[in-house]
Every structure is written in C-alpha cells, then in structure tokens.
XYZ file of C-alpha atoms in Angstrom:
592
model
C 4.361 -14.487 -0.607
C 0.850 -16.091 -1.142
C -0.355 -18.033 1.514
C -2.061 -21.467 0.994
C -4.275 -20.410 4.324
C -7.819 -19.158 3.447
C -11.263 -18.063 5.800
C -12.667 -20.359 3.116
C -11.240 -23.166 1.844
C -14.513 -24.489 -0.450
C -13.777 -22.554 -3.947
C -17.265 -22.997 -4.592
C -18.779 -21.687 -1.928
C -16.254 -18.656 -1.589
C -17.390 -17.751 -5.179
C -21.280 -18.061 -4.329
C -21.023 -15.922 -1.023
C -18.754 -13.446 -2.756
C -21.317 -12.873 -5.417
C -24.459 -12.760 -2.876
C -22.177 -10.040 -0.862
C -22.744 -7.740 -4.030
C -26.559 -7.359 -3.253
C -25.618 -6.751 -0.035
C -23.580 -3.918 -0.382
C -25.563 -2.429 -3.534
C -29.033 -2.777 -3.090
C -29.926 -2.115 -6.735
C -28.273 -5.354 -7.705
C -30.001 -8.781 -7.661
C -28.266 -12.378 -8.080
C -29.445 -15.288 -10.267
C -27.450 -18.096 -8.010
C -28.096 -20.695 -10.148
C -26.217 -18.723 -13.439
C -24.136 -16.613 -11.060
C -24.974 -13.657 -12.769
C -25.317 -10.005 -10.807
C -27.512 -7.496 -12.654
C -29.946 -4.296 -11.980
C -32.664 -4.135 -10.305
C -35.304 -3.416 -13.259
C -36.442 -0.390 -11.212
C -33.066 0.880 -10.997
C -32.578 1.380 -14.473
C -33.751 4.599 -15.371
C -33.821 4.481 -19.839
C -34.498 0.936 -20.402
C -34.046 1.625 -23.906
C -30.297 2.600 -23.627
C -27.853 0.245 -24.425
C -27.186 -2.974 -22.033
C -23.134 -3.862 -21.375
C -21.994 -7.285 -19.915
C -19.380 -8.520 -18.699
C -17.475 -11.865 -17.403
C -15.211 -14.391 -17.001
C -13.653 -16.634 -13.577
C -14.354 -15.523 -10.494
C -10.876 -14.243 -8.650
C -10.579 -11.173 -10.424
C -12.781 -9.048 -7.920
C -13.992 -6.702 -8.002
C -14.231 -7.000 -11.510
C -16.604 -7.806 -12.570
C -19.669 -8.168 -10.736
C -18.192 -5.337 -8.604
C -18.782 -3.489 -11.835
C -22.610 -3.628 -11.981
C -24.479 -0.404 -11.440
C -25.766 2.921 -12.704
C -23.421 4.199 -15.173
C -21.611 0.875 -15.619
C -22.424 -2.365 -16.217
C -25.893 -4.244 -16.472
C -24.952 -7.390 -16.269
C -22.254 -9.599 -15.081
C -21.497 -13.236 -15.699
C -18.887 -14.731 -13.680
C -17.839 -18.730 -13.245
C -15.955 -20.828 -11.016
C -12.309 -19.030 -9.902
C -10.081 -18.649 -12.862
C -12.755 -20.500 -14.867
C -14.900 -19.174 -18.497
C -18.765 -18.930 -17.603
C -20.137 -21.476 -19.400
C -22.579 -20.174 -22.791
C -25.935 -21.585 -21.447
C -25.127 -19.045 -18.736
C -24.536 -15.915 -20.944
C -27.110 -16.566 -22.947
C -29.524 -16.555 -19.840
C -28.009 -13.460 -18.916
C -28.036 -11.404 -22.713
C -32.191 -13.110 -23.007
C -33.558 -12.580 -19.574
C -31.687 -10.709 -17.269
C -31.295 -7.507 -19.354
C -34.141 -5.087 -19.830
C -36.593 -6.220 -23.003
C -36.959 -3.167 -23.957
C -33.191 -2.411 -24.420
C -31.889 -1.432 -28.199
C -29.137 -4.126 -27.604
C -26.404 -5.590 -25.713
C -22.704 -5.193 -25.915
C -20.800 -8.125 -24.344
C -17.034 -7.144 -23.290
C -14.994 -10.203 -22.917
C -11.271 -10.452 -22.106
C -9.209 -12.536 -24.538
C -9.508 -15.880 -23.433
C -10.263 -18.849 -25.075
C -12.810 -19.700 -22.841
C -14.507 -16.501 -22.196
C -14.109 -15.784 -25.976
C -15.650 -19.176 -27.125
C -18.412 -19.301 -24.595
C -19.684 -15.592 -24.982
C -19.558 -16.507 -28.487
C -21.385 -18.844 -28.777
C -23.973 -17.117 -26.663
C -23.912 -14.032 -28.420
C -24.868 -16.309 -31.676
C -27.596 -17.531 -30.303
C -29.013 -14.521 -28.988
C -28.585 -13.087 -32.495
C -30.237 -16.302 -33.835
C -33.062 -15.381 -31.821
C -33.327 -12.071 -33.031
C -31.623 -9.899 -30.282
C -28.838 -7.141 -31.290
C -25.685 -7.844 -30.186
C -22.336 -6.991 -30.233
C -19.059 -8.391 -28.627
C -15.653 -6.108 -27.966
C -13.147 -8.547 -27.098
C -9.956 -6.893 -24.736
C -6.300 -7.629 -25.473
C -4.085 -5.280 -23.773
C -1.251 -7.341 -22.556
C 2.066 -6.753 -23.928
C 4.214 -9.225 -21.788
C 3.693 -11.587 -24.527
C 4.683 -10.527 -27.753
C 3.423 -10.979 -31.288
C 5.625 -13.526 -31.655
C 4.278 -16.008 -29.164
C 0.941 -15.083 -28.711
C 0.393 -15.728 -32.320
C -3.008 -16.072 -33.294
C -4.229 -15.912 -30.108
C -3.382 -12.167 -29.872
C -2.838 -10.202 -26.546
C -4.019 -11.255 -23.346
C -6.926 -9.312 -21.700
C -5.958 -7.617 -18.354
C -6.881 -4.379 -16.255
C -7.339 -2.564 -19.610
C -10.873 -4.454 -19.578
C -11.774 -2.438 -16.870
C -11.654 0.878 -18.605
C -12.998 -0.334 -21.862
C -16.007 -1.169 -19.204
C -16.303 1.967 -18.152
C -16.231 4.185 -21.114
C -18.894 1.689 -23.063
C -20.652 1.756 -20.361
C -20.940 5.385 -19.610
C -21.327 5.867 -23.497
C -24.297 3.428 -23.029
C -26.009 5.573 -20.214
C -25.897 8.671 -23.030
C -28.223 6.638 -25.084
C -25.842 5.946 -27.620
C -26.002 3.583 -30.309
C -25.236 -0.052 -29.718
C -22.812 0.449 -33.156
C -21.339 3.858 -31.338
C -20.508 1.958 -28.056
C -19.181 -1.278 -29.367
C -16.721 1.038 -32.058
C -15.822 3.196 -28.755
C -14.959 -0.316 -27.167
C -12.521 -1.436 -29.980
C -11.005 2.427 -30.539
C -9.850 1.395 -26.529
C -8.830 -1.578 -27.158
C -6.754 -0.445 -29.973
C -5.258 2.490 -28.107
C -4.574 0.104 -24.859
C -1.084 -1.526 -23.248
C -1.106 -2.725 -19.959
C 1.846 -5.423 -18.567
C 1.979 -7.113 -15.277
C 4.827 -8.127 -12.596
C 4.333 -10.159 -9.251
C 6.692 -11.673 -6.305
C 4.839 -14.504 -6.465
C 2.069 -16.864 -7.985
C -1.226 -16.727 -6.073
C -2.909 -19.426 -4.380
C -6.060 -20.439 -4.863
C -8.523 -22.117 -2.505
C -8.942 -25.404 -2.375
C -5.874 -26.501 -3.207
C -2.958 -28.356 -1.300
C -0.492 -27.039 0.977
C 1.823 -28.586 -1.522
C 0.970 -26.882 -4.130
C 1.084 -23.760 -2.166
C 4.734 -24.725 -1.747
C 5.758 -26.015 -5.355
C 4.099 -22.268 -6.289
C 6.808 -20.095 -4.020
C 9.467 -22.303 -5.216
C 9.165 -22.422 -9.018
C 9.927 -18.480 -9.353
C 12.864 -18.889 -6.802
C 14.094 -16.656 -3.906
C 14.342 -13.063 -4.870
C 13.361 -12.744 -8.231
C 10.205 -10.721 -9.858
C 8.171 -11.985 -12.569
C 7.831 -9.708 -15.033
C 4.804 -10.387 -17.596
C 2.597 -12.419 -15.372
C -0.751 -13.109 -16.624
C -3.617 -13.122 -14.134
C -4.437 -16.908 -13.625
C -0.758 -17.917 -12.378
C 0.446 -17.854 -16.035
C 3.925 -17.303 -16.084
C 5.361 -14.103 -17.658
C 8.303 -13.649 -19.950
C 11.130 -13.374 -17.546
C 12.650 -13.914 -14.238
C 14.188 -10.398 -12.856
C 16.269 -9.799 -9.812
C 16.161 -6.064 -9.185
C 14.598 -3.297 -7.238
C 11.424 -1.354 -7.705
C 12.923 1.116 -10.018
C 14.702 -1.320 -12.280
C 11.108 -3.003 -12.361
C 9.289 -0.190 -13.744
C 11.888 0.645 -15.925
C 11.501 -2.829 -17.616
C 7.606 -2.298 -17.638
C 8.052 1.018 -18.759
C 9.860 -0.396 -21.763
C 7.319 -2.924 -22.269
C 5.199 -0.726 -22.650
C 6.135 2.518 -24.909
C 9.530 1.742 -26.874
C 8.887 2.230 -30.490
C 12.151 0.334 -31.290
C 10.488 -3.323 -29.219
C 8.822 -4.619 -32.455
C 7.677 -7.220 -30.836
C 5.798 -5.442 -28.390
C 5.001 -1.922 -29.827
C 1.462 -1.907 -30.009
C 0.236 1.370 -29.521
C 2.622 4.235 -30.415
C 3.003 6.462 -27.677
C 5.259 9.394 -27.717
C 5.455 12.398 -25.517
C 3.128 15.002 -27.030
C 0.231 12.606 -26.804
C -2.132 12.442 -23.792
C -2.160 9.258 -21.766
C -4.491 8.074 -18.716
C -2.254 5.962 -16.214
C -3.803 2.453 -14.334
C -1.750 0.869 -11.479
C -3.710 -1.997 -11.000
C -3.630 -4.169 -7.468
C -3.501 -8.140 -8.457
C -5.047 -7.832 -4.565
C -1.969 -8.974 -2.626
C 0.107 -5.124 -2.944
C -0.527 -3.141 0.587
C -1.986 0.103 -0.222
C 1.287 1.287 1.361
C 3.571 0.066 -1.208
C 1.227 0.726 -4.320
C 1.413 4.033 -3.530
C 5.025 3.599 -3.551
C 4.917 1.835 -7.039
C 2.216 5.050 -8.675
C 4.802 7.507 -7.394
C 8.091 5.697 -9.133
C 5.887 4.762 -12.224
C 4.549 8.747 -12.446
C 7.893 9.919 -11.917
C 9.747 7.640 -14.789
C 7.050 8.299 -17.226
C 7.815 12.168 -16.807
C 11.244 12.069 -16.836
C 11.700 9.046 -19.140
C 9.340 9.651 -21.679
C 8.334 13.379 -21.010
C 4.365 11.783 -20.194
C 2.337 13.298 -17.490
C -0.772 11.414 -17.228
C -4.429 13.189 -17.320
C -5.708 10.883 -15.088
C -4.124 8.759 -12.537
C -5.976 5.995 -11.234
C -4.554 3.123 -8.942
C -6.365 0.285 -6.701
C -7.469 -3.130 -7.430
C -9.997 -3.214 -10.466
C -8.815 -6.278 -11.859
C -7.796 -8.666 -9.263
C -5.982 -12.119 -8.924
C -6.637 -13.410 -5.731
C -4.520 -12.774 -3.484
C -1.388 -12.022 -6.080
C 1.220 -10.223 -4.720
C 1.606 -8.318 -7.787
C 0.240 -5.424 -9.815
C 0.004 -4.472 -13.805
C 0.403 -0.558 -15.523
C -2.153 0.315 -18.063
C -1.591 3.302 -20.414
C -4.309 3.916 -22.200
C -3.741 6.708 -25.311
C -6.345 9.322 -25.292
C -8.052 9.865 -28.654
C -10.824 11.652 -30.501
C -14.143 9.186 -29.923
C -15.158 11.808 -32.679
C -18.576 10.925 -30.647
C -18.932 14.932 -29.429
C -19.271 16.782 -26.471
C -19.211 14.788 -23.214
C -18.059 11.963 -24.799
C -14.743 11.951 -25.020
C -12.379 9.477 -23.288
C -11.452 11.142 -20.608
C -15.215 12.212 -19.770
C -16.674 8.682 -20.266
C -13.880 7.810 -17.384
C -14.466 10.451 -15.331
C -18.420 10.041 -15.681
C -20.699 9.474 -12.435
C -20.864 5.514 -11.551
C -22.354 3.907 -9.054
C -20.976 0.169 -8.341
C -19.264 -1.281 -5.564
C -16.032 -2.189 -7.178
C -15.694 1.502 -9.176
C -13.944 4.009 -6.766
C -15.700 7.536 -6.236
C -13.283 9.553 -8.512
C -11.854 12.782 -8.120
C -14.377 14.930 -10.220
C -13.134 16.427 -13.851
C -13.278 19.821 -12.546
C -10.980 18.780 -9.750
C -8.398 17.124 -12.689
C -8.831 20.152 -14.935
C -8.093 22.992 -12.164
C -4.841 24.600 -12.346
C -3.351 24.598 -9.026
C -0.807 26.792 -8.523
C 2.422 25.721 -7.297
C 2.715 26.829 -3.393
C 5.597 26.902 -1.820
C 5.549 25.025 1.463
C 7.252 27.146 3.811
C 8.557 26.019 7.021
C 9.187 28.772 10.065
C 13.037 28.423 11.478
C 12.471 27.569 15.077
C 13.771 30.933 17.781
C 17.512 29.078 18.246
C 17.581 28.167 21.847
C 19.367 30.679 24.673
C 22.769 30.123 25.775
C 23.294 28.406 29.227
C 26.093 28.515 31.600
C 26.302 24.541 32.340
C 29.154 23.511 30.746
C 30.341 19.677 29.525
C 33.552 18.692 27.832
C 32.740 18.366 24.058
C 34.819 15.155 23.714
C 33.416 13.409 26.692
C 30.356 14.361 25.767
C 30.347 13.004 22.385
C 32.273 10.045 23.312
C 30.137 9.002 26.293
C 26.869 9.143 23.814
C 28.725 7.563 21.024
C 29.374 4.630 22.937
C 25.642 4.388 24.112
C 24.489 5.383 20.676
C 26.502 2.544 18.785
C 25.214 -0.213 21.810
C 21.650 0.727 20.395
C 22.232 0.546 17.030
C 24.052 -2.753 17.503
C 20.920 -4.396 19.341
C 18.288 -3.626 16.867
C 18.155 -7.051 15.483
C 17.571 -8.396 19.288
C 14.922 -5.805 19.813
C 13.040 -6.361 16.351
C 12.908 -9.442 17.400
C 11.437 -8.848 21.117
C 9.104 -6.546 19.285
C 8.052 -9.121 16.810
C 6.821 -11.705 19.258
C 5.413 -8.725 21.865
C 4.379 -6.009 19.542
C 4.315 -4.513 16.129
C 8.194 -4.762 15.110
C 8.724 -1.209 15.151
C 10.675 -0.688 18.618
C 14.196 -1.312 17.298
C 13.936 0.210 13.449
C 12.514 3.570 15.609
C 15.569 3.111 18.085
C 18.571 2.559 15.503
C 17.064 5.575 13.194
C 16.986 7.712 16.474
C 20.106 7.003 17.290
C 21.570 7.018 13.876
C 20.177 10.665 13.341
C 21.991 11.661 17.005
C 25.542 10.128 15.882
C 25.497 12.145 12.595
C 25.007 15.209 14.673
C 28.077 14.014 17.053
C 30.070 13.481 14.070
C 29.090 16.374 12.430
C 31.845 18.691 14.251
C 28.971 20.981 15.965
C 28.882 19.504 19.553
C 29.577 22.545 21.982
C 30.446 22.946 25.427
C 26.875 24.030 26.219
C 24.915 21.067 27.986
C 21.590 22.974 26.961
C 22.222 23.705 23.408
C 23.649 20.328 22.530
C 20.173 18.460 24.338
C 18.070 20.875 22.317
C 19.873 19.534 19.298
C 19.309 16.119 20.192
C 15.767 16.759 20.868
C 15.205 18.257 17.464
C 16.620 15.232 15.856
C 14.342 12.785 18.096
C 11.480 14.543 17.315
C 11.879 14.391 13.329
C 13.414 10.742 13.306
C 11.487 8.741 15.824
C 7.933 8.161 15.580
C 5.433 5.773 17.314
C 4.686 5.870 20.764
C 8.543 5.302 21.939
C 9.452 8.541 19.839
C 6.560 10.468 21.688
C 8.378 9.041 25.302
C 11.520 10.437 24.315
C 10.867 13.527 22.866
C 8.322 14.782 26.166
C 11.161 13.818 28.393
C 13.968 15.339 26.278
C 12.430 18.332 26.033
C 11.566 18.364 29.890
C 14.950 17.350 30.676
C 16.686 20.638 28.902
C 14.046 22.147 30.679
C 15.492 20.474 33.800
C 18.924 21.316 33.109
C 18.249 24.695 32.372
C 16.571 25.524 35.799
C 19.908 24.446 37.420
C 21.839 27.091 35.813
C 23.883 29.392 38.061
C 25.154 33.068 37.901
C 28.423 32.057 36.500
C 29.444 28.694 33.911
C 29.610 25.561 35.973
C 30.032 22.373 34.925
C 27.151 19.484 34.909
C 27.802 17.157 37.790
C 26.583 13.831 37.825
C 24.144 15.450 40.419
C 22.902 17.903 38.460
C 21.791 15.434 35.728
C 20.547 13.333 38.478
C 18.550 16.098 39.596
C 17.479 16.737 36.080
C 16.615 13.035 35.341
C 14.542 12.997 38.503
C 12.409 15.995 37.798
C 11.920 14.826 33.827
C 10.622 11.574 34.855
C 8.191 12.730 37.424
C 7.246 15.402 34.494
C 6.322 12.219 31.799
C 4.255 10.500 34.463
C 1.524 13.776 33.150
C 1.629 12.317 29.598
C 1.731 8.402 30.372
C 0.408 6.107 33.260
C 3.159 3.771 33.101
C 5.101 2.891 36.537
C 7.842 0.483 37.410
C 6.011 -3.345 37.063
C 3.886 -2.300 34.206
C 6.487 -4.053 31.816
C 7.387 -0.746 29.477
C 10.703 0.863 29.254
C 9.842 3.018 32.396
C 10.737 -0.477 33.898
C 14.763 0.710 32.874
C 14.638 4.129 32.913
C 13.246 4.286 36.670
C 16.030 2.279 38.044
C 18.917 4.037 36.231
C 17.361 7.616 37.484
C 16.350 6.260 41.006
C 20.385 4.921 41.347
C 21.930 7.495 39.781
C 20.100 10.147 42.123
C 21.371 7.816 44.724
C 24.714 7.425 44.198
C 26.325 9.459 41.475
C 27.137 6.237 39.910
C 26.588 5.866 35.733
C 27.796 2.552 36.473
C 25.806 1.404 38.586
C 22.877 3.306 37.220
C 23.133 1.141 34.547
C 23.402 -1.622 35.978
C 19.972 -1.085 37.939
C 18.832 -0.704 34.430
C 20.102 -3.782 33.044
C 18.297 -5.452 35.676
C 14.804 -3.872 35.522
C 15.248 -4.613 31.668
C 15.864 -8.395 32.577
C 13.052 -8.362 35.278
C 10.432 -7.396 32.329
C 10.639 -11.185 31.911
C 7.281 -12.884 32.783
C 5.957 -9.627 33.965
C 2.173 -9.379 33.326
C 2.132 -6.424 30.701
C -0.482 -3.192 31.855
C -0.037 -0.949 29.309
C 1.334 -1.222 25.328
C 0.573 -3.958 22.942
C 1.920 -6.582 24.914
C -1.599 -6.129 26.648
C -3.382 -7.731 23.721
C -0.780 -10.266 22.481
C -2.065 -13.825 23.504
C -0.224 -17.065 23.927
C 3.419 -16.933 26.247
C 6.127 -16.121 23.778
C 5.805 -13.004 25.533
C 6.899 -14.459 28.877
C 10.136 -15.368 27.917
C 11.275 -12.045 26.297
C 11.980 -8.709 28.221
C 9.840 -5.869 27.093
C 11.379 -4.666 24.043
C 12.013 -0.582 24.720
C 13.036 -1.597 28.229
C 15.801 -3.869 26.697
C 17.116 -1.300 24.323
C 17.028 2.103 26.479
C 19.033 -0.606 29.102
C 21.696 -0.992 26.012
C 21.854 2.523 25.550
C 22.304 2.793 29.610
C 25.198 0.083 29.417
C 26.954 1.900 26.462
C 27.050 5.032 28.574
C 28.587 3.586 31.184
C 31.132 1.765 29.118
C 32.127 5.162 27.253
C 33.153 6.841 30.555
C-alpha cells in the first residue's frame, strides 16, 4: 500500500519545510529553525498569565503537533527528526524562552515514549531547577498491547494525545490553574482507549526502495494488522477479514470487561463516550467515512453506545500509513464547573491549522427530529399501442445484456489506461439492474412501458458521464417510439426503431458535442443507427458498430478524459464506452 516514492526524498529537509509551512498558513505562529519548535506570536496571546501547554515528539505524525499551535490550543510545539524524540536541550529552549515570561507555568504533554518521556524529562527538571513551574501529563492510551507485554513501560501514546491536548489546553485559556489543567490531563488519560489497524507499514523518506519492498512483504498479501503502533511497530496480530470483522476485533479491544489484559477503562452502556476515528494519513476520506459509519453503527448495536461527539480525520498521523486507530474517550465529571466539562473543553473555540472547525455544541445538543424522507411515486407512464413479443424481447436484451457484463474486465481495463476506471463497473451495474428487471417476470408486450422501465433503472444505477448519455437518449428514444404510435396496436418494426434511433441520436447531439471521429462511444452508436436506418439489418448494424469501436484505435481523442491522458497507451486501445456499447450491439444481434 505505501509507496517508497516521495516529492521529497531528504527526511530532513521535508521536516524543516513542513514546519516553516505552519507560519505560513497561521500567521500567529513563528518558527525557531534551529530547535524546530512552532509557537505564538507574543502578540497573539491575549492573558499571558494563563497557563502555557507543549507538546512534541518525531515529526510524521502531522498535523499533530505543530499543527496544534494556536489560540485555544497549544503554545508551544517541539517536534524532531521523523519518528524521532526532540532532543532535551531543545525542550528546554522551548519551556525557558519561547513561552510567555509572564505565564503561571507550563504543562508539557508527552506521549509514552521512551524518548519523548526521557528527553521532556529531563527538560522539565531543569526548568524546575531553574525555578519555573512545571508539570508533565504523560499519554498512554493504546490497548493493542496489553498489560502483559507492555510491562513497565505501560500503554503506548496514540490519537488519545490529541484530545488530552485539547481539553488542557482549552482549560488553560480559562485561566485555570497549572495543578487544575495537568489533573484534567491525567483524569483523560485515565478515562482513554484508543487501538490501531493498518494494510500496511508506512514508508518513510529517505529510505531504499528495498526497504519499501521488505515493508509490503513482511505483513503478507491480504491480511490487516491489528494493533499497529504509529512508527511501523508491529501490532498484536495478523487478521484476514473484512471491514466489519475489523471493527469488531477493535471494538473488543477496546470495551470488553471480560479482556483482562486489556480492560483499561470500564465502559458500559449507560456511560457517555466521545468517539475518534483517527486517519494514520494514508485512509481516503472516502473510505474513513466508510469505517465512522460501521464503527458508529457496532458501538450502538453492540454495546448500546451512541457517542456525544463524533470526530474523525487525521489528528495524529503516520506518514503516509494506510491505516487508522478508534479512540473512546469516557466522559466524566472534571468536577472543574461550568464550561469546563469534557465535552465543552472539546467543543471549545480553537484556532490552529491542524484542529478542524467543529460543529458547534449547540449544533450537538439540538434535538432534531426524525423526518421522514419522502419520495413522490413518479405518474406511471401511458399505455401505447406498439407492441413487441415479451420473449423476444427479453431474450434479444438478455443476450446483449450478458455480452456487457461479460466484457467489463476488458473495458476496466481500456478505462484504466484512457480514463478514470469507471466505464465498465458503470456498464455491468447498468446492465445488471436491466437483467433483474427481465428476469423479474414483469416484461410486457408494450414497447413503451418496458423502455420507460429500463430508463428508470439506468437512471438510478448508472452514474458518471456514460450514465448521463444513456439516460438523455433513453428517455428521448421512448419519446421516439411513442410518436410512432398508430390508431390501432402494431407491432415495432425494425423500421420503426430505426426511425426512433435516428431521431434520439440527433436529439443527444443538444446535450453533447461529440460526433463520429471524436473517439467516444458516439463512434459505435452512430454506425449501428446510421446501418440499421439503412438496411433493417441488427446484424449488420452491429457489425458497423464493431467496426467504429475498433476504428477508435489511434484516433486523436476531442472530447472525454482521453483528452488529457499523456503518453500512447492510449493509441493502442479502442475508446472504452465505444468498445462496450459495440458488445452490447453484438449480443443483440446474436440473441435474434
């Protein structure tokens, strides 16, 4: 999954640009290069006297944490080299001279690692020794590994660090205490799980292409790693299953009482619970979505948990790790008072580049009422006279429906080297969706009403620009057909399709520019209308088809992606929608 290709190959100079692109996008941010530390602008910080919080640790976990710097979260931010502690001469610069003098203290947050644990440490002593206050919360939320074998070492620190960040912090901007906010830190800590899962270990810049390749091969093909730490530590098993089995064994992880080993925080279903999903940074938004929704829906049905707060993205990253971890943190009494409760110090106004604008508490606390989302049943089409024979009919289309479905692979793979990919998945699930209807025992012996079925089922299956195609000259040609109706049933001639086909195709030329030689699938369809009109012939209708298909062959692309695709692979393929509307043609023709 990772790739061992990078827009910067230099570690250290990715890690020194990263951290200069933070004052770049937040202005009230300034950069110490030679420390790498990010903190506020002195004029940005409005109660100097409040409270300071740091953070740190390796670089590769953006946007935490220098992402994290800014009004109503952290002052301060310490990072090293990628994957690497900070060293203490570092820290201690940042706790003695970056932070406002005039501050009441500093609270260091560090995750538990022996690095960032010993060198914050050590510079938290010798701030102390020279007479600063200062406290250190240390974050160990991981449950992949268990009591057991983490020993003394205790839990690993992941994305739970970023919400101990937040309340401290936002705790800090009250003016609390340095006492208050450091106890706040280690109530969260206390009342924190979190367990990660990736495809795959990341890849980190700089090193080998064989490295890159030992790294996909030690978890093997198809398997999940379940408990992986967030510097390419390995987790606590190997799983081969599906997204749901996945969660399930997270979920487990996470909140059974009877896991000794891992039950850290009892959870149980009357208590209130605010729910991470956490991006390693190599997740599309696309599928993370799909993870919050299956995670969500177990912990309701599962555990009888709804979450107060939901909140998924990447706040503690791994590179590019194709992975993600769930955090449950417990909601309890800070016993700090009005406005400071958990959920409030979470939900309380930030302003840093790597902290997403929330949804606002009054937004969370609303009671929506549930709205039922009603859907108005289409007028049913009007009864025509043109007749077909029901078997014919759905034998003919069968035939061109199952050629289609068969060539999906080939045109996938036209579509991969000219386009997106998308031609033949859209294709197969159109035609899928039509051959349920066939089968389902409704085809009539009314040309219109059957097409306006089909139509309906294009329209809701097929999307993309090759879904919009069909649909506008569907619906044109039941149009089409319709027109031709006489005073008495007749049945549809070749002609009167012909006719139909003619008239739908001059009708789509409103809606797209495309014309025979532009190398689209108007480069198939033309040909089979254009003969058919001609001679009556499906056959040879098809035929033409076949060849305008085959034609799309070197054929300088005008419109459709092809226009943008460089290189030639594209010479030596037909343009995919021509190719598979041409199979569709040919099965036709071979049903009759």
């Amino acid at each position: 999954m990772s790739a061992a290709k990078h827009f910067v190959d230099d570690p250290t100079h990715a890690v020194l640009s990263s951290l200069t692109s933070i004052t770049l996008t937040n202005p009230s941010t300034l950069y110490d290069e030679n420390n790498k530390i990010i903190y506020r602008h002195p004029s940005s910080i409005r109660e100097p006297r409040n409270v300071s919080v740091i953070c740190g640790g390796g670089s590769g976990h953006e946007p935490g944490f220098a992402g994290f710097v800014g009004h109503g979260l952290l002052t301060a931010c310490v990072a090293g080299t990628i994957f690497a502690s900070p060293g203490a001469q570092q820290v201690r610069t940042c706790l003695l001279q970056r932070l406002p003098p005039e501050s009441q203290g500093a609270l260091a947050v560090v995750t538990n690692y022996t690095g960032d644990v010993l060198n914050f440490g050590m510079a938290v002593e010798k701030a102390r020794a020279a007479g600063m206050k200062v406290a250190m919360v240390v974050v160990g939320d991981d449950v992949g590994v268990g009591r057991a074998k983490g020993g003394k070492v205790g839990r690993r620190g992941l994305s739970g660090t970023a919400l101990v960040v937040k309340m401290c912090s936002a705790l800090a901007e009250q003016g609390e205490s340095l006492e208050s906010c450091a106890n706040l830190g280690r109530l969260a800590v206390d009342n924190l799980v979190s367990v990660g899962a990736s495809l795959s270990r990341v890849h980190v810049p700089g090193k080998s292409l064989d490295e890159a390749k030992q790294e996909e091969e030690r978890l093997g093909p198809g398997l999940i790693e379940l408990g992986m730490g967030i510097h390419n530590e390995p987790g606590c098993e190997k799983l081969k299953t599906d997204l749901p089995g996945l969660i399930k064994a997270m979920l487990a992880q996470l909140l059974d009482p009877g896991d000794t080993d891992r039950a850290y925080v009892k959870i149980g279903d009357s208590d209130s619970i605010l729910l991470l999903v956490n991006n390693f940074g190599g997740v599309s938004n696309l599928e993370l979505g799909a993870v919050t929704t299956e995670i969500t829906g177990q912990l309701r049905e599962v555990y009888g948990l709804r979450p107060k707060r939901i909140l998924a993205g990447t706040y503690f990253g791994s590179l590019d790790g194709p992975g993600f971890t769930i955090t449950i943190l417990k909601l309890v009494d800070t016993g700090l008072g009005t406005g400071k409760s958990m959920l409030e110090l979470i939900d309380a106004r930030a302003e840093a580049i790597g902290w997403p604008t929330p949804i606002r508490t009054s937004t969370w606390e609303k009671t929506f009422e549930a709205t039922e989302i009603k859907n108005e049943k289409e007028k049913e089409a009007k009864p025509s006279r043109l007749k077909v024979d029901p078997s014919l009919l759905k034998k003919v289309l069968s035939s061109g429906l199952r050629r289609v479905i068969s060539a999906e692979s080939q045109v996938t793979k036209y579509d991969t080297i000219v386009g997106d990919g998308d031609c033949g998945v859209g294709l197969k699930r159109g035609a899928e969706g039509v051959m349920q209807f066939l089968d389902s025992g409704d085809v009539s012996d009314d040309a219109v009403l059957d097409l306006t079925k089909i139509v309906s089922i294009i329209e809701t299956t097929m999307d993309g620009t090759s879904g919009a195609l069909y649909a506008i000259f569907l619906n044109s040609l039941t149009h089409n057909l319709r027109s031709q109706e006489g005073a008495s049933p007749s049945p549809v001639t070749s002609a009167v399709w012909a006719k139909a086909l003619t008239l739908s195709l001059e009708a789509l030329e409103k809606y797209t520019p495309a014309q025979p030689g532009d190398r689209t699938l108007i480069d198939a369809f033309f040909p089979f209308v254009d003969t058919l009109q001609e001679t009556g012939d499906p056959k040879q209708a098809a035929e033409a088809a076949h060849k305008g298909a085959e034609s799309t062959k070197g054929m300088r692309p005008k419109l459709g992606r092809t226009v943008y695709v460089g290189g030639q692979g594209w010479e030596d393929v037909p343009d995919p929608g021509a190719y598979g509307l041409s199979e569709f043609f040919t099965g036709l023709a071979e049903g009759l």
